[in-house]
Every structure is written in C-alpha cells, then in structure tokens.
mmCIF file of C-alpha atoms in Angstrom:
data_model
loop_
_atom_site.group_PDB
_atom_site.id
_atom_site.type_symbol
_atom_site.label_atom_id
_atom_site.label_comp_id
_atom_site.label_asym_id
_atom_site.label_seq_id
_atom_site.Cartn_x
_atom_site.Cartn_y
_atom_site.Cartn_z
ATOM 1 C CA MET Y 1 24.092 -24.923 -27.079
ATOM 2 C CA VAL Y 2 20.392 -24.886 -28.880
ATOM 3 C CA PRO Y 3 21.038 -24.686 -32.767
ATOM 4 C CA THR Y 4 17.818 -24.694 -34.813
ATOM 5 C CA PHE Y 5 18.072 -27.188 -38.656
ATOM 6 C CA ARG Y 6 15.659 -26.469 -40.972
ATOM 7 C CA ASN Y 7 17.711 -27.785 -44.884
ATOM 8 C CA ASN Y 8 20.232 -29.550 -42.607
ATOM 9 C CA PHE Y 9 21.014 -25.097 -41.867
ATOM 10 C CA ILE Y 10 21.085 -23.923 -38.958
ATOM 11 C CA LYS Y 11 18.748 -21.530 -38.724
ATOM 12 C CA GLU Y 12 19.708 -19.593 -34.811
ATOM 13 C CA GLU Y 13 22.210 -19.949 -31.542
ATOM 14 C CA LEU Y 14 21.131 -19.827 -28.866
ATOM 15 C CA PHE Y 15 22.834 -20.338 -25.251
ATOM 16 C CA VAL Y 16 21.147 -21.470 -22.617
ATOM 17 C CA ALA Y 17 21.269 -23.637 -19.286
ATOM 18 C CA GLU Y 18 19.827 -26.591 -17.628
ATOM 19 C CA ASP Y 19 17.148 -24.366 -16.084
ATOM 20 C CA THR Y 20 16.152 -22.136 -19.000
ATOM 21 C CA ALA Y 21 16.145 -25.332 -21.996
ATOM 22 C CA CYS Y 22 13.996 -27.908 -22.060
ATOM 23 C CA PHE Y 23 12.820 -30.895 -24.914
ATOM 24 C CA ASP Y 24 9.010 -30.765 -25.843
ATOM 25 C CA MET Y 25 7.231 -32.770 -28.741
ATOM 26 C CA THR Y 26 4.741 -30.560 -30.919
ATOM 27 C CA LEU Y 27 1.373 -31.435 -32.798
ATOM 28 C CA ASN Y 28 3.127 -33.079 -35.398
ATOM 29 C CA ARG Y 29 5.441 -35.408 -32.972
ATOM 30 C CA THR Y 30 8.201 -33.204 -34.194
ATOM 31 C CA LEU Y 31 10.938 -32.739 -30.826
ATOM 32 C CA VAL Y 32 11.741 -29.185 -30.621
ATOM 33 C CA ALA Y 33 13.758 -27.195 -28.278
ATOM 34 C CA ARG Y 34 12.301 -25.557 -25.862
ATOM 35 C CA VAL Y 35 13.844 -22.628 -24.611
ATOM 36 C CA CYS Y 36 13.961 -19.159 -22.065
ATOM 37 C CA ARG Y 37 13.671 -15.387 -24.065
ATOM 38 C CA ASP Y 38 13.251 -11.770 -23.095
ATOM 39 C CA PRO Y 39 9.551 -11.119 -23.409
ATOM 40 C CA GLY Y 40 10.954 -8.643 -26.026
ATOM 41 C CA PHE Y 41 10.109 -11.582 -27.896
ATOM 42 C CA CYS Y 42 7.158 -11.053 -28.171
ATOM 43 C CA ASN Y 43 6.681 -8.027 -30.144
ATOM 44 C CA ASP Y 44 8.299 -9.391 -33.514
ATOM 45 C CA ASN Y 45 6.349 -12.739 -32.840
ATOM 46 C CA ALA Y 46 3.032 -14.341 -31.772
ATOM 47 C CA CYS Y 47 2.673 -15.268 -28.248
ATOM 48 C CA ILE Y 48 -0.124 -15.726 -26.261
ATOM 49 C CA ARG Y 49 -0.291 -16.071 -22.545
ATOM 50 C CA LYS Y 50 -0.035 -18.909 -19.509
ATOM 51 C CA CYS Y 51 -1.753 -18.498 -16.398
ATOM 52 C CA CYS Y 52 0.655 -21.424 -15.586
ATOM 53 C CA ALA Y 53 3.419 -22.628 -15.894
ATOM 54 C CA GLU Y 54 4.276 -25.510 -18.172
ATOM 55 C CA ASN Y 55 4.186 -28.385 -15.865
ATOM 56 C CA GLU Y 56 1.147 -26.349 -13.739
ATOM 57 C CA PHE Y 57 -2.163 -26.545 -13.164
ATOM 58 C CA PHE Y 58 -5.225 -24.372 -12.861
ATOM 59 C CA TYR Y 59 -7.496 -24.563 -9.864
ATOM 60 C CA ALA Y 60 -10.066 -22.106 -7.640
ATOM 61 C CA ASP Y 61 -6.044 -21.559 -4.941
ATOM 62 C CA GLY Y 62 -4.100 -21.243 -7.323
ATOM 63 C CA CYS Y 63 -1.872 -23.253 -9.181
ATOM 64 C CA ASN Y 64 -0.730 -26.446 -8.752
ATOM 65 C CA LYS Y 65 1.515 -29.335 -10.113
ATOM 66 C CA LEU Y 66 0.576 -31.666 -12.444
ATOM 67 C CA PRO Y 67 -1.705 -34.712 -11.906
ATOM 68 C CA VAL Y 68 0.764 -36.535 -14.857
ATOM 69 C CA PRO Y 69 4.195 -34.940 -15.087
ATOM 70 C CA ASP Y 70 4.564 -35.632 -19.162
ATOM 71 C CA GLU Y 71 1.762 -34.321 -19.809
ATOM 72 C CA PRO Y 72 2.409 -30.550 -20.167
ATOM 73 C CA THR Y 73 1.656 -30.935 -24.183
ATOM 74 C CA GLU Y 74 -1.872 -30.930 -22.945
ATOM 75 C CA PHE Y 75 -2.393 -26.417 -22.757
ATOM 76 C CA HIS Y 76 -1.613 -26.960 -25.855
ATOM 77 C CA VAL Y 77 -3.432 -28.796 -27.432
ATOM 78 C CA ALA Y 78 -6.783 -27.362 -25.743
ATOM 79 C CA LEU Y 79 -5.429 -24.297 -27.262
ATOM 80 C CA ALA Y 80 -5.248 -25.532 -30.775
ATOM 81 C CA ASN Y 81 -8.764 -27.210 -30.033
ATOM 82 C CA ALA Y 82 -9.883 -23.811 -28.916
ATOM 83 C CA VAL Y 83 -8.721 -21.858 -31.707
ATOM 84 C CA ASN Y 84 -10.442 -24.322 -33.520
ATOM 85 C CA GLN Y 85 -13.318 -23.819 -32.034
ATOM 86 C CA THR Y 86 -13.386 -20.504 -33.073
ATOM 87 C CA LYS Y 87 -15.139 -18.509 -36.390
ATOM 88 C CA SER Y 88 -12.740 -15.962 -36.986
ATOM 89 C CA SER Y 89 -9.336 -16.377 -35.320
ATOM 90 C CA THR Y 90 -5.598 -16.302 -37.608
ATOM 91 C CA PHE Y 91 -3.409 -17.557 -34.730
ATOM 92 C CA ALA Y 92 -1.467 -20.746 -35.947
ATOM 93 C CA VAL Y 93 -1.479 -23.241 -34.133
ATOM 94 C CA THR Y 94 0.321 -24.567 -36.120
ATOM 95 C CA LYS Y 95 3.630 -22.538 -36.365
ATOM 96 C CA ASP Y 96 6.230 -21.289 -33.509
ATOM 97 C CA TYR Y 97 4.979 -19.361 -31.189
ATOM 98 C CA GLY Y 98 6.073 -18.243 -27.607
ATOM 99 C CA VAL Y 99 4.094 -18.573 -24.248
ATOM 100 C CA LEU Y 100 4.362 -15.956 -22.062
ATOM 101 C CA ILE Y 101 3.549 -17.460 -18.440
ATOM 102 C CA GLY Y 102 2.010 -15.747 -14.891
ATOM 103 C CA LYS Y 103 -0.989 -13.642 -14.468
ATOM 104 C CA PRO Y 104 -0.445 -10.545 -15.164
ATOM 105 C CA CYS Y 105 -3.996 -9.549 -13.483
ATOM 106 C CA LYS Y 106 -3.518 -6.843 -10.871
ATOM 107 C CA TYR Y 107 -6.846 -6.206 -9.990
ATOM 108 C CA GLY Y 108 -7.917 -9.719 -10.765
ATOM 109 C CA MET Y 109 -9.748 -11.621 -13.708
ATOM 110 C CA TYR Y 110 -13.361 -12.693 -14.561
ATOM 111 C CA PRO Y 111 -13.187 -16.060 -17.136
ATOM 112 C CA VAL Y 112 -14.882 -15.786 -20.275
ATOM 113 C CA ASP Y 113 -17.430 -18.809 -21.552
ATOM 114 C CA PRO Y 114 -17.116 -19.570 -24.945
ATOM 115 C CA LYS Y 115 -20.966 -20.418 -24.886
ATOM 116 C CA GLU Y 116 -22.331 -17.193 -23.685
ATOM 117 C CA GLU Y 117 -19.425 -14.869 -25.210
ATOM 118 C CA GLU Y 118 -17.259 -15.072 -28.575
ATOM 119 C CA TRP Y 119 -13.841 -14.543 -29.138
ATOM 120 C CA LEU Y 120 -10.889 -14.911 -30.829
ATOM 121 C CA LEU Y 121 -6.660 -15.146 -30.876
ATOM 122 C CA THR Y 122 -5.028 -13.150 -33.387
ATOM 123 C CA SER Y 123 -2.549 -13.564 -35.300
ATOM 124 C CA GLU Y 124 -0.113 -11.625 -33.000
ATOM 125 C CA GLY Y 125 -1.613 -13.641 -29.678
ATOM 126 C CA HIS Y 126 -4.317 -11.262 -29.280
ATOM 127 C CA VAL Y 127 -8.175 -11.918 -28.120
ATOM 128 C CA PHE Y 128 -10.796 -10.081 -29.431
ATOM 129 C CA VAL Y 129 -14.198 -10.861 -27.167
ATOM 130 C CA GLN Y 130 -17.501 -9.795 -28.624
ATOM 131 C CA ASP Y 131 -18.767 -6.757 -27.530
ATOM 132 C CA TYR Y 132 -15.731 -5.684 -25.981
ATOM 133 C CA ALA Y 133 -11.946 -4.743 -27.034
ATOM 134 C CA VAL Y 134 -8.593 -5.992 -28.289
ATOM 135 C CA TYR Y 135 -6.557 -7.216 -25.134
ATOM 136 C CA ASP Y 136 -2.956 -7.735 -25.193
ATOM 137 C CA GLN Y 137 -1.461 -10.266 -24.002
ATOM 138 C CA ASN Y 138 -1.170 -8.225 -20.107
ATOM 139 C CA LYS Y 139 -4.586 -7.904 -20.096
ATOM 140 C CA TYR Y 140 -5.277 -11.809 -20.158
ATOM 141 C CA CYS Y 141 -4.240 -15.152 -20.208
ATOM 142 C CA MET Y 142 -5.292 -19.091 -20.164
ATOM 143 C CA ASP Y 143 -5.382 -22.489 -19.654
ATOM 144 C CA ILE Y 144 -6.760 -25.131 -18.025
ATOM 145 C CA PHE Y 145 -8.761 -25.264 -14.806
ATOM 146 C CA TYR Y 146 -8.865 -27.765 -12.792
ATOM 147 C CA SER Y 147 -11.884 -27.443 -10.610
ATOM 148 C CA LYS Y 148 -13.207 -30.565 -7.930
ATOM 149 C CA LEU Y 149 -16.852 -30.423 -8.682
ATOM 150 C CA ILE Y 150 -16.430 -30.115 -11.873
ATOM 151 C CA PRO Y 151 -14.338 -33.297 -12.776
ATOM 152 C CA GLU Y 152 -13.703 -32.126 -17.009
ATOM 153 C CA ARG Y 153 -11.242 -30.430 -17.768
ATOM 154 C CA ASN Y 154 -11.942 -27.601 -19.269
ATOM 155 C CA PHE Y 155 -10.237 -24.921 -21.847
ATOM 156 C CA TYR Y 156 -10.285 -21.689 -20.694
ATOM 157 C CA LEU Y 157 -9.618 -17.812 -21.214
ATOM 158 C CA PHE Y 158 -9.337 -14.968 -18.209
ATOM 159 C CA ILE Y 159 -9.750 -11.442 -18.975
ATOM 160 C CA CYS Y 160 -7.898 -8.675 -16.566
ATOM 161 C CA PHE Y 161 -10.253 -6.752 -15.052
ATOM 162 C CA ASP Y 162 -9.262 -3.112 -15.069
ATOM 163 C CA ASN Y 163 -7.859 -0.590 -12.570
ATOM 164 C CA PRO Y 164 -10.793 1.006 -10.761
ATOM 165 C CA ASN Y 165 -8.981 3.888 -9.254
ATOM 166 C CA ALA Y 166 -8.626 4.478 -13.850
ATOM 167 C CA THR Y 167 -12.229 3.766 -13.458
ATOM 168 C CA LYS Y 168 -13.271 6.605 -10.852
ATOM 169 C CA GLU Y 169 -10.915 8.843 -12.887
ATOM 170 C CA ALA Y 170 -12.951 8.348 -15.876
ATOM 171 C CA ASN Y 171 -16.831 8.646 -13.890
ATOM 172 C CA LEU Y 172 -16.104 11.371 -13.053
ATOM 173 C CA VAL Y 173 -14.249 12.840 -16.348
ATOM 174 C CA ARG Y 174 -18.206 12.007 -17.413
ATOM 175 C CA LEU Y 175 -20.621 12.732 -14.454
ATOM 176 C CA ARG Y 176 -18.323 16.824 -14.900
ATOM 177 C CA MET Y 177 -19.169 16.603 -18.057
ATOM 178 C CA ASN Y 178 -22.089 15.686 -18.779
ATOM 179 C CA THR Y 179 -23.498 18.668 -15.487
ATOM 180 C CA ALA Y 180 -21.395 21.588 -17.603
ATOM 181 C CA LEU Y 181 -23.472 20.570 -20.765
ATOM 182 C CA GLU Y 182 -26.899 20.971 -18.836
ATOM 183 C CA LEU Y 183 -25.778 23.853 -17.193
ATOM 184 C CA THR Y 184 -24.866 25.094 -20.773
ATOM 185 C CA SER Y 185 -28.193 24.208 -21.901
ATOM 186 C CA CYS Y 186 -29.943 25.579 -19.017
ATOM 187 C CA ALA Y 187 -28.224 28.982 -19.392
ATOM 188 C CA PHE Y 188 -28.970 29.562 -22.875
ATOM 189 C CA LEU Y 189 -32.360 28.327 -22.143
ATOM 190 C CA LEU Y 190 -32.698 30.637 -19.653
ATOM 191 C CA MET Y 191 -30.914 33.276 -21.555
ATOM 192 C CA THR Y 192 -34.037 32.846 -24.063
ATOM 193 C CA LEU Y 193 -36.672 33.304 -20.841
ATOM 194 C CA LEU Y 194 -35.404 36.545 -20.027
ATOM 195 C CA VAL Y 195 -36.054 37.467 -23.161
ATOM 196 C CA TYR Y 196 -39.412 37.323 -23.348
ATOM 197 C CA VAL Y 197 -39.973 38.278 -19.790
ATOM 198 C CA CYS Y 198 -37.955 41.382 -21.082
ATOM 199 C CA LEU Y 199 -40.363 42.247 -23.604
ATOM 200 C CA PRO Y 200 -44.339 42.509 -23.596
ATOM 201 C CA SER Y 201 -44.674 42.975 -27.455
ATOM 202 C CA LEU Y 202 -43.710 39.219 -27.380
ATOM 203 C CA GLN Y 203 -45.432 37.986 -24.827
ATOM 204 C CA ASN Y 204 -48.715 36.864 -27.487
ATOM 205 C CA LEU Y 205 -50.280 33.401 -27.624
ATOM 206 C CA HIS Y 206 -47.869 31.787 -29.193
ATOM 207 C CA GLY Y 207 -44.930 33.575 -26.647
ATOM 208 C CA LYS Y 208 -46.484 32.709 -23.786
ATOM 209 C CA THR Y 209 -46.949 29.328 -24.853
ATOM 210 C CA LEU Y 210 -42.362 29.708 -26.111
ATOM 211 C CA MET Y 211 -42.486 30.702 -21.802
ATOM 212 C CA CYS Y 212 -44.006 27.428 -20.722
ATOM 213 C CA HIS Y 213 -41.818 25.143 -22.658
ATOM 214 C CA VAL Y 214 -38.615 26.719 -21.748
ATOM 215 C CA SER Y 215 -39.653 26.458 -18.123
ATOM 216 C CA SER Y 216 -40.616 23.884 -17.919
ATOM 217 C CA LEU Y 217 -37.074 22.161 -19.735
ATOM 218 C CA LEU Y 218 -35.108 24.600 -17.790
ATOM 219 C CA LEU Y 219 -36.602 23.532 -13.620
ATOM 220 C CA ALA Y 220 -36.325 20.188 -15.846
ATOM 221 C CA PHE Y 221 -32.734 20.035 -17.136
ATOM 222 C CA ILE Y 222 -32.220 22.022 -13.631
ATOM 223 C CA CYS Y 223 -32.315 18.466 -12.578
ATOM 224 C CA LEU Y 224 -30.365 16.283 -14.448
ATOM 225 C CA ALA Y 225 -27.292 19.108 -13.566
ATOM 226 C CA VAL Y 226 -28.787 18.637 -9.805
ATOM 227 C CA ILE Y 227 -28.049 14.710 -10.599
ATOM 228 C CA THR Y 228 -25.326 13.826 -12.503
ATOM 229 C CA TRP Y 229 -23.725 16.090 -9.397
ATOM 230 C CA ILE Y 230 -24.592 14.001 -6.682
ATOM 231 C CA THR Y 231 -24.116 10.606 -8.437
ATOM 232 C CA PRO Y 232 -20.487 9.369 -6.886
ATOM 233 C CA VAL Y 233 -17.788 7.820 -8.553
ATOM 234 C CA ASP Y 234 -16.936 5.255 -7.231
ATOM 235 C CA PRO Y 235 -19.659 3.165 -7.988
ATOM 236 C CA GLU Y 236 -19.737 0.916 -5.227
ATOM 237 C CA GLU Y 237 -20.892 4.247 -3.262
ATOM 238 C CA GLU Y 238 -24.510 3.986 -2.735
ATOM 239 C CA LEU Y 239 -26.754 6.984 -3.772
ATOM 240 C CA ASP Y 240 -29.496 9.184 -2.292
ATOM 241 C CA THR Y 241 -32.462 6.940 -3.368
ATOM 242 C CA THR Y 242 -34.242 8.614 -1.929
ATOM 243 C CA THR Y 243 -33.295 12.345 -4.342
ATOM 244 C CA CYS Y 244 -32.560 10.719 -6.815
ATOM 245 C CA LYS Y 245 -36.327 9.522 -7.481
ATOM 246 C CA ALA Y 246 -37.399 12.610 -6.830
ATOM 247 C CA LEU Y 247 -35.776 14.771 -9.133
ATOM 248 C CA GLY Y 248 -35.960 12.460 -12.116
ATOM 249 C CA SER Y 249 -40.121 12.340 -11.765
ATOM 250 C CA TYR Y 250 -39.910 15.931 -11.530
ATOM 251 C CA ALA Y 251 -38.244 15.807 -14.476
ATOM 252 C CA ALA Y 252 -40.082 13.707 -16.163
ATOM 253 C CA ARG Y 253 -43.376 15.419 -15.771
ATOM 254 C CA LYS Y 254 -41.265 18.760 -16.791
ATOM 255 C CA TYR Y 255 -40.261 17.174 -19.784
ATOM 256 C CA LEU Y 256 -44.214 15.853 -20.302
ATOM 257 C CA TYR Y 257 -46.253 19.029 -19.640
ATOM 258 C CA THR Y 258 -42.901 20.449 -23.071
ATOM 259 C CA SER Y 259 -44.830 17.482 -25.051
ATOM 260 C CA VAL Y 260 -48.768 18.382 -23.883
#
C-alpha cells in the first residue's frame, strides 16, 4: 500500500505490488510513487500517451531499451519543453498526470513536424493540430525518437492514420451524393428544355437563347455526373484518365458556351 501525503494527511491509499509501482523524481525534484492504474483513470484526470514504455525509447524498428537505464525522466522533461514551446497549450506539466503506454494506431501513424505544423495539448491531454482535428489518447502517442542518422534525440508527436475502410465508405457516400445531386439538376434542366420545345409561343429570340443555354448546362451536368460515377472509391485505384479528361474537357466547353 502506497499512501500519498498532503499536509501530513493521507490523501489516497493504493494497494500495489512490486511490478505495479515504482519511485521517481519529478521536475521539481520531488519524490513520487508511480503506480499502474486502470485506463478509466484518464476519464476524470489529465493523461497523455507515450509510444513506448517508461524505460524504452522509440526507434525506427520499434521500442528498445534506453541506452542509459536511469534516464526515464528524460521523456517528461522533453514533454514539458515541447508543451512550453507551443502557443496555446493548457496542459499543466507541473501537476500530476497519467501516462498511457503503447502505440494505439492499428493502421500506422505519421510524425507531426513542429516546424511545419503547429499543435497544442489541451488540459485533458488531447492533441489539437492546426487545420485538422482534436485527437484523444486513442489517436496519438508521443515519445523521444532516436535515430542513427540523427545524433540529436528529438521529441515527436505521432498521429494515427484513419481506418482506410471508413475512408472508402465516406468517399462512396460523397461520390454517390454528388452524382444524385447532379442528376437532379439534369432532370430540372431537361424539364425546362421540354417546356420550351413543346410551347412554340416561347420560342422567340429570348426563348431560343435560353434553350441553347439550358442544353449546354444539361450536357455539362451529364458529364459531371458520369465523372463522379466512374471515380473509384479507393484513392489507390487507377482512374480512367482518358475518359475523365475527355468528359472534363467537353463539360468545360459547354460551361464556356453558357457564358458567351
């Protein structure tokens, strides 16, 4: 059992074993006990996710033991420096926080270069990348990256790739929705054209000009509907560029005719 003291009073009592707790030194040289918790601890407390275990570093091939076994606090120092260098982070590195261990990414991950993309850490331990989304602890991890090619040990944030199947489904819905909307436009344009064709009284100079305009728009929208229909859902699949270019060129000419 490890008691935590504050003002000579026991704040919390935890039952631990040899492999579920250890002592460590914080940034302000305070001795603390690190204990293993249930992941539900992060529902009510600030947590961050480390890619590798406390005594391991992140290398190109995976996680390896630290070259100097007594340097597990290096990660926390690097985390504090990285957070302090961000502009709007609200994460309190000087207060107690939980550390989730392990890479959560099922489909790979990519590093965020702080020189090109700004990011910040919220008070809950979520990561916000500028112009992107907010990522919780199940969608990122951070660690010190070691490389033989780079002598310096740099702190990196890694963001998980999205599920490719979910991306395919989203692309399918988007493409089919675009096709349906363009075909709806075609239907209304066709009805307008039929009205002018069936009513000779409307076929004056203005009416004939409008018929040409509507005909060009109708053909252009048909081309766009075909393009979205033949566009592959999977970005890795090859598109029939010849057909796509021909339809796109034809649609562009029809749009130009409508503006004359």
